[in-house]
Tab-separated table of C-alpha atoms and ligand atoms in Angstrom:
chain	number	residue	atom	x	y	z
I	1	UNK	CA	27.878	48.072	72.223
I	2	UNK	CA	27.406	48.784	68.431
I	3	UNK	CA	30.369	49.597	66.263
I	4	UNK	CA	29.368	53.249	65.758
I	5	UNK	CA	29.263	53.869	69.460
I	6	UNK	CA	32.683	52.105	69.779
I	7	UNK	CA	34.231	54.332	67.208
I	8	UNK	CA	32.718	57.442	68.869
I	9	UNK	CA	34.070	56.464	72.247
I	10	UNK	CA	37.486	55.629	71.036
I	11	UNK	CA	37.568	58.899	69.004
I	12	UNK	CA	36.824	60.908	72.212
I	13	UNK	CA	39.352	58.910	74.287
I	14	UNK	CA	42.137	59.396	71.803
I	15	UNK	CA	41.227	63.007	70.889
I	16	UNK	CA	40.890	62.077	67.241
I	17	UNK	CA	38.862	63.506	64.300
I	18	UNK	CA	37.505	61.601	61.329
I	19	UNK	CA	37.533	63.371	57.969
I	20	UNK	CA	35.634	61.721	55.099
I	21	UNK	CA	35.519	62.386	51.326
I	22	UNK	CA	32.131	62.854	49.691
I	23	UNK	CA	32.563	59.351	47.978
I	24	UNK	CA	32.756	57.367	51.247
I	25	UNK	CA	30.068	54.836	52.285
I	26	UNK	CA	26.982	56.444	53.833
I	27	UNK	CA	27.690	55.074	57.245
I	28	UNK	CA	31.275	56.358	57.126
I	29	UNK	CA	30.115	59.874	55.959
I	30	UNK	CA	27.592	59.820	58.955
I	31	UNK	CA	30.219	59.026	61.559
I	32	UNK	CA	32.689	61.607	60.297
I	33	UNK	CA	33.326	65.037	61.901
I	34	UNK	CA	33.619	66.569	58.471
I	35	UNK	CA	32.692	65.422	54.923
I	36	UNK	CA	34.086	67.264	51.868
I	37	UNK	CA	36.074	67.467	48.691
I	38	UNK	CA	39.761	67.157	48.448
I	39	UNK	CA	40.643	70.859	49.047
I	40	UNK	CA	38.167	71.150	51.925
I	41	UNK	CA	39.511	68.114	53.691
I	42	UNK	CA	43.148	69.378	53.401
I	43	UNK	CA	42.056	72.810	54.699
I	44	UNK	CA	40.102	71.187	57.540
I	45	UNK	CA	43.194	69.088	58.506
I	46	UNK	CA	45.202	72.265	58.602
I	47	UNK	CA	42.620	74.196	60.658
I	48	UNK	CA	42.229	71.423	63.226
I	49	UNK	CA	44.052	72.747	66.294
I	50	UNK	CA	43.051	70.319	69.047
I	51	UNK	CA	43.046	66.847	67.585
I	52	UNK	CA	46.366	64.994	67.531
I	53	UNK	CA	45.059	62.098	65.519
I	54	UNK	CA	43.350	62.403	62.134
I	55	UNK	CA	41.654	59.441	60.574
I	56	UNK	CA	41.324	59.980	56.927
I	57	UNK	CA	38.492	58.180	55.329
I	58	UNK	CA	39.451	58.591	51.716
I	59	UNK	CA	42.249	57.495	49.339
I	60	UNK	CA	46.098	57.717	49.718
I	61	UNK	CA	46.827	61.035	48.101
I	62	UNK	CA	44.306	62.861	50.219
I	63	UNK	CA	45.779	61.470	53.514
I	64	UNK	CA	49.190	62.182	52.198
I	65	UNK	CA	48.319	65.838	51.710
I	66	UNK	CA	46.980	65.966	55.169
I	67	UNK	CA	50.231	64.464	56.515
I	68	UNK	CA	52.343	66.854	54.465
I	69	UNK	CA	50.482	69.857	55.743
I	70	UNK	CA	50.453	68.638	59.417
I	71	UNK	CA	53.770	67.400	60.280
I	72	UNK	CA	52.973	67.559	64.027
I	73	UNK	CA	49.903	65.293	63.773
I	74	UNK	CA	49.482	61.625	63.252
I	75	UNK	CA	47.437	61.057	60.085
I	76	UNK	CA	45.902	57.491	59.604
I	77	UNK	CA	44.596	55.855	56.459
I	78	UNK	CA	42.333	53.037	57.703
I	79	UNK	CA	43.246	50.739	54.723
I	80	UNK	CA	46.503	50.804	52.792
I	81	UNK	CA	44.570	49.362	49.777
I	82	UNK	CA	42.736	52.691	49.395
I	83	UNK	CA	44.992	53.927	46.493
I	84	UNK	CA	43.797	56.179	43.717
I	85	UNK	CA	44.820	54.533	40.398
I	86	UNK	CA	45.100	57.959	38.711
I	87	UNK	CA	47.768	59.106	41.241
I	88	UNK	CA	49.769	56.094	40.290
I	89	UNK	CA	49.721	57.007	36.629
I	90	UNK	CA	52.368	59.798	36.896
I	91	UNK	CA	55.952	59.185	37.693
I	92	UNK	CA	58.634	61.768	38.518
I	93	UNK	CA	60.649	60.660	35.454
I	94	UNK	CA	57.781	61.731	33.229
I	95	UNK	CA	57.605	65.133	34.899
I	96	UNK	CA	61.456	65.576	34.289
I	97	UNK	CA	60.962	64.530	30.645
I	98	UNK	CA	58.223	67.189	30.162
I	99	UNK	CA	60.342	69.830	31.867
I	100	UNK	CA	63.170	69.121	29.508
I	101	UNK	CA	60.987	69.419	26.532
I	102	UNK	CA	59.266	72.539	27.774
I	103	UNK	CA	61.722	74.354	30.111
I	104	UNK	CA	59.752	77.486	30.420
I	105	UNK	CA	56.450	75.845	31.232
I	106	UNK	CA	55.357	75.596	34.887
I	107	UNK	CA	54.263	72.234	36.107
I	108	UNK	CA	50.778	72.303	37.646
I	109	UNK	CA	49.690	68.951	39.227
I	110	UNK	CA	46.282	67.803	40.321
I	111	UNK	CA	46.379	66.809	44.006
I	112	UNK	CA	45.549	63.217	42.769
I	113	UNK	CA	49.304	62.517	42.595
I	114	UNK	CA	51.846	60.804	44.890
I	115	UNK	CA	53.996	63.021	47.285
I	116	UNK	CA	57.100	62.633	45.184
I	117	UNK	CA	55.324	64.122	42.163
I	118	UNK	CA	53.945	67.026	44.172
I	119	UNK	CA	57.578	67.644	45.304
I	120	UNK	CA	58.567	67.938	41.757
I	121	UNK	CA	55.863	70.453	40.542
I	122	UNK	CA	55.523	74.229	40.883
I	123	UNK	CA	52.012	74.314	42.185
I	124	UNK	CA	49.139	71.886	42.989
I	125	UNK	CA	45.398	72.270	42.249
I	126	UNK	CA	42.184	70.393	42.884
I	127	UNK	CA	39.168	70.093	40.551
I	128	UNK	CA	37.732	72.947	42.645
I	129	UNK	CA	40.513	75.446	41.779
I	130	UNK	CA	42.434	74.099	38.724
I	131	UNK	CA	41.056	76.878	36.420
I	132	UNK	CA	41.996	79.659	38.887
I	133	UNK	CA	45.455	78.008	39.624
I	134	UNK	CA	46.400	77.790	35.954
I	135	UNK	CA	44.754	81.231	35.174
I	136	UNK	CA	47.094	82.766	37.951
I	137	UNK	CA	50.203	81.796	36.128
I	138	UNK	CA	51.921	84.098	33.657
I	139	UNK	CA	52.948	81.425	31.259
I	140	UNK	CA	50.864	80.556	28.192
I	141	UNK	CA	51.978	76.965	28.181
I	142	UNK	CA	51.606	74.781	31.213
I	143	UNK	CA	52.580	71.155	31.999
I	144	UNK	CA	49.539	69.588	33.648
I	145	UNK	CA	48.708	66.151	34.963
I	146	UNK	CA	47.758	63.512	35.621
I	147	UNK	CA	44.130	63.913	34.566
I	148	UNK	CA	43.883	64.436	30.864
I	149	UNK	CA	40.146	65.486	31.068
I	150	UNK	CA	40.636	68.012	33.767
I	151	UNK	CA	43.646	69.376	31.733
I	152	UNK	CA	41.405	69.821	28.674
I	153	UNK	CA	38.705	71.458	30.707
I	154	UNK	CA	41.351	73.822	32.107
I	155	UNK	CA	42.663	74.676	28.663
I	156	UNK	CA	39.041	75.388	27.452
I	157	UNK	CA	38.462	77.811	30.392
I	158	UNK	CA	41.842	79.540	30.472
I	159	UNK	CA	42.727	79.502	26.799
I	160	UNK	CA	46.223	78.307	27.705
I	161	UNK	CA	48.080	75.488	26.110
I	162	UNK	CA	48.242	72.333	28.288
I	163	UNK	CA	50.947	69.738	27.902
I	164	UNK	CA	49.500	66.601	29.499
I	165	UNK	CA	51.710	64.341	31.754
I	166	UNK	CA	51.347	61.537	31.300
I	167	UNK	CA	49.869	61.470	27.840
I	168	UNK	CA	46.645	59.856	29.001
I	169	UNK	CA	46.060	60.019	32.709
I	170	UNK	CA	42.442	59.266	33.708
I	171	UNK	CA	40.068	58.225	36.366
I	172	UNK	CA	38.677	54.726	35.709
I	173	UNK	CA	35.477	55.580	37.618
I	174	UNK	CA	34.574	58.771	35.782
I	175	UNK	CA	35.312	57.232	32.420
I	176	UNK	CA	32.228	54.999	32.891
I	177	UNK	CA	29.864	57.834	32.347
I	178	UNK	CA	28.361	57.933	28.791
I	179	UNK	CA	26.640	61.131	27.319
I	180	UNK	CA	24.085	58.836	25.492
I	181	UNK	CA	22.827	57.688	28.922
I	182	UNK	CA	22.575	61.246	30.185
I	183	UNK	CA	20.588	62.174	27.027
I	184	UNK	CA	18.070	59.329	27.556
I	185	UNK	CA	17.712	60.261	31.171
I	186	UNK	CA	16.976	63.794	30.017
I	187	UNK	CA	14.097	62.459	27.821
I	188	UNK	CA	12.558	60.981	31.017
I	189	UNK	CA	13.376	63.974	33.096
I	190	UNK	CA	13.403	66.921	30.782
I	191	UNK	CA	13.677	69.630	33.608
I	192	UNK	CA	16.634	67.898	35.185
I	193	UNK	CA	19.834	69.767	35.692
I	194	UNK	CA	23.032	67.823	34.714
I	195	UNK	CA	25.967	68.058	37.089
I	196	UNK	CA	29.335	66.638	35.929
I	197	UNK	CA	32.797	66.257	37.493
I	198	UNK	CA	35.602	67.646	35.296
I	199	UNK	CA	37.251	64.134	35.471
I	200	UNK	CA	34.484	63.052	33.061
I	201	UNK	CA	35.127	62.983	29.291
I	202	UNK	CA	34.722	66.103	27.048
I	203	UNK	CA	31.444	64.638	25.655
I	204	UNK	CA	30.069	64.410	29.183
I	205	UNK	CA	31.075	67.994	29.816
I	206	UNK	CA	29.118	69.016	26.622
I	207	UNK	CA	25.934	67.616	28.172
I	208	UNK	CA	26.500	69.235	31.501
I	209	UNK	CA	24.707	72.398	32.900
I	210	UNK	CA	27.195	72.549	35.759
I	211	UNK	CA	30.838	71.304	36.052
I	212	UNK	CA	32.583	71.213	39.283
I	213	UNK	CA	34.239	69.439	42.212
I	214	UNK	CA	32.187	67.140	44.391
I	215	UNK	CA	31.531	69.918	47.064
I	216	UNK	CA	30.786	72.464	44.430
I	217	UNK	CA	28.099	70.209	43.163
I	218	UNK	CA	26.604	69.968	46.655
I	219	UNK	CA	26.524	73.691	46.964
I	220	UNK	CA	25.102	74.117	43.461
I	221	UNK	CA	22.332	71.620	44.312
I	222	UNK	CA	21.410	73.469	47.429
I	223	UNK	CA	21.423	76.969	45.752
I	224	UNK	CA	19.730	75.948	42.512
I	225	UNK	CA	15.979	76.322	42.001
I	226	UNK	CA	16.018	72.994	40.012
I	227	UNK	CA	14.075	70.063	41.642
I	228	UNK	CA	15.856	67.158	39.742
I	229	UNK	CA	19.441	66.577	39.157
I	230	UNK	CA	21.376	64.030	36.966
I	231	UNK	CA	24.684	63.459	38.667
I	232	UNK	CA	27.820	62.634	36.827
I	233	UNK	CA	30.269	61.663	39.548
I	234	UNK	CA	31.036	58.722	41.925
I	235	UNK	CA	27.831	57.408	43.458
I	236	UNK	CA	28.944	58.119	47.050
I	237	UNK	CA	28.026	61.724	46.704
I	238	UNK	CA	24.236	60.773	46.357
I	239	UNK	CA	24.104	60.164	50.183
I	240	UNK	CA	25.096	63.788	50.916
I	241	UNK	CA	23.099	65.246	48.148
I	242	UNK	CA	19.919	63.516	49.305
I	243	UNK	CA	20.581	64.242	53.074
I	244	UNK	CA	21.100	67.892	52.463
I	245	UNK	CA	18.183	68.257	49.912
I	246	UNK	CA	15.331	65.987	51.091
I	247	UNK	CA	12.847	67.785	48.835
I	248	UNK	CA	14.928	67.386	45.620
I	249	UNK	CA	15.436	64.349	43.424
I	250	UNK	CA	18.936	63.014	42.490
I	251	UNK	CA	19.541	60.458	39.701
I	252	UNK	CA	23.010	59.006	39.154
I	253	UNK	CA	23.954	59.156	35.511
I	254	UNK	CA	25.345	55.651	35.732
I	255	UNK	CA	24.753	53.498	38.681
I	256	UNK	CA	27.910	51.506	38.219
I	257	UNK	CA	30.151	54.446	38.882
I	258	UNK	CA	31.675	53.221	42.081
I	259	UNK	CA	35.314	53.955	43.096
I	260	UNK	CA	36.415	50.627	44.748
I	261	UNK	CA	39.437	52.424	46.287
I	262	UNK	CA	37.009	54.718	48.231
I	263	UNK	CA	34.699	52.003	49.188
I	264	UNK	CA	37.428	49.799	50.720
I	265	UNK	CA	37.093	51.946	53.878
I	266	UNK	CA	34.501	50.439	56.187
I	267	UNK	CA	33.460	51.147	59.770
I	268	UNK	CA	35.253	47.979	60.776
I	269	UNK	CA	38.529	49.396	59.347
I	270	UNK	CA	37.903	52.749	60.871
I	271	UNK	CA	37.589	51.085	64.262
I	272	UNK	CA	40.788	48.968	63.873
I	273	UNK	CA	42.630	52.073	62.547
I	274	UNK	CA	41.707	54.157	65.631
I	275	UNK	CA	42.320	51.291	68.080
I	276	UNK	CA	45.752	50.251	66.602
I	277	UNK	CA	46.701	53.667	65.321
I	278	UNK	CA	47.266	52.303	61.797
I	279	UNK	CA	48.279	52.982	59.123
I	280	UNK	CA	50.376	56.033	59.848
I	281	UNK	CA	51.051	58.122	56.807
I	282	UNK	CA	54.687	58.834	56.623
I	283	UNK	CA	56.268	61.048	54.047
I	284	UNK	CA	60.092	61.498	54.207
I	285	UNK	CA	60.638	65.159	55.319
I	286	UNK	CA	62.756	66.164	52.275
I	287	UNK	CA	59.791	65.203	49.944
I	288	UNK	CA	57.242	66.534	52.262
I	289	UNK	CA	59.061	69.960	52.609
I	290	UNK	CA	58.880	70.409	48.815
I	291	UNK	CA	55.381	69.026	48.390
I	292	UNK	CA	54.274	71.436	51.190
I	293	UNK	CA	55.486	74.421	49.167
I	294	UNK	CA	53.394	73.226	46.061
I	295	UNK	CA	50.303	72.725	48.247
I	296	UNK	CA	50.806	76.047	50.084
I	297	UNK	CA	51.083	77.935	46.769
I	298	UNK	CA	47.794	76.515	45.800
I	299	UNK	CA	46.126	77.891	49.017
I	300	UNK	CA	47.407	81.347	48.048
I	301	UNK	CA	45.389	81.376	44.781
I	302	UNK	CA	42.054	82.962	45.212
I	303	UNK	CA	39.183	80.749	44.044
L	1	LIG	P1	37.016	66.328	44.500
L	1	LIG	O1	38.154	67.144	44.847
L	1	LIG	O2	36.039	66.918	43.573
L	1	LIG	O3	36.327	65.783	45.698
L	1	LIG	O4	37.512	65.073	43.739
L	1	LIG	C1	38.437	64.126	44.064
L	1	LIG	C2	38.391	62.915	43.288
L	1	LIG	O5	39.122	61.997	43.548
L	1	LIG	C3	37.458	62.864	42.217
L	1	LIG	O6	37.495	61.615	41.652
L	2	LIG	FE1	40.939	58.239	42.062
L	2	LIG	FE2	38.817	58.261	40.374
L	2	LIG	FE3	38.636	57.124	42.720
L	2	LIG	FE4	38.781	59.762	42.559
L	2	LIG	S1	37.147	58.471	41.795
L	2	LIG	S2	39.766	58.591	44.009
L	2	LIG	S3	40.232	59.993	40.815
L	2	LIG	S4	39.942	56.477	41.076
């Protein structure tokens, strides 16, 4: 029996669901019950009433959010090596230091953070709702982290002052995109629409026609009249874009833009994860309780 069928059988037997991020390998996306961006995956995990077991094909902070929001379910991360380096860039000490310097500034943290950081902030956001979350706050100065680029984008859009924590948090994969390469692709494809993730540099944002989260890019590509798109985010999204829009052309802005942390999840690891029910995401309840409040506040903001 092939691996895909073995996973599907085990999934049924164990009453499990597989949630996969838009950056996952094509074969992992194809086997998943749902593919989405970070906020959609968290929502899906919360809305799931029947499944007792959630296999989270993504990186650590996404599986942690699902576990925080679903204390009654078992959330599995198929490989403990699937860790987002950006989430590791922010420590609780740094948050405390920023709070001491700006005592009246609320702390808004990107979900790409560890649970302990989420527990120390006022509200979370994702790239899909960061502008709305910061815009919903009364304060004119906001402590924001860990992604410096997303913070700068939010400052541009809201007119608020952003205090970055840490000073220079970034995504190593999105930093690989260069505006010069987009410009030369535009010479070859003058009618192409450029879509860029807000984790890219400000120079990349300047050459973009559309800036948004991974699922917002998918939606934009479906609704747009454009036939050709230059894509400025991790290459895993190309599978979904091409699958959903067979009549349109998608060109990755840099074909080395691969997040190794996302790609560490394979069908083999999903199978072992389901079979052995590993690796269970466990967040100590005192931290989970506080982090849950920060995540739930985010869901209350209209976006
Ligand atoms: P999205 O929420 O846009 O899917 O982004 C998550 C992420 O890690 C981007 O690098
Ligand atoms: Fe983290 Fe960047 Fe990978 Fe997203 S693409 S999971 S931010 S390293």
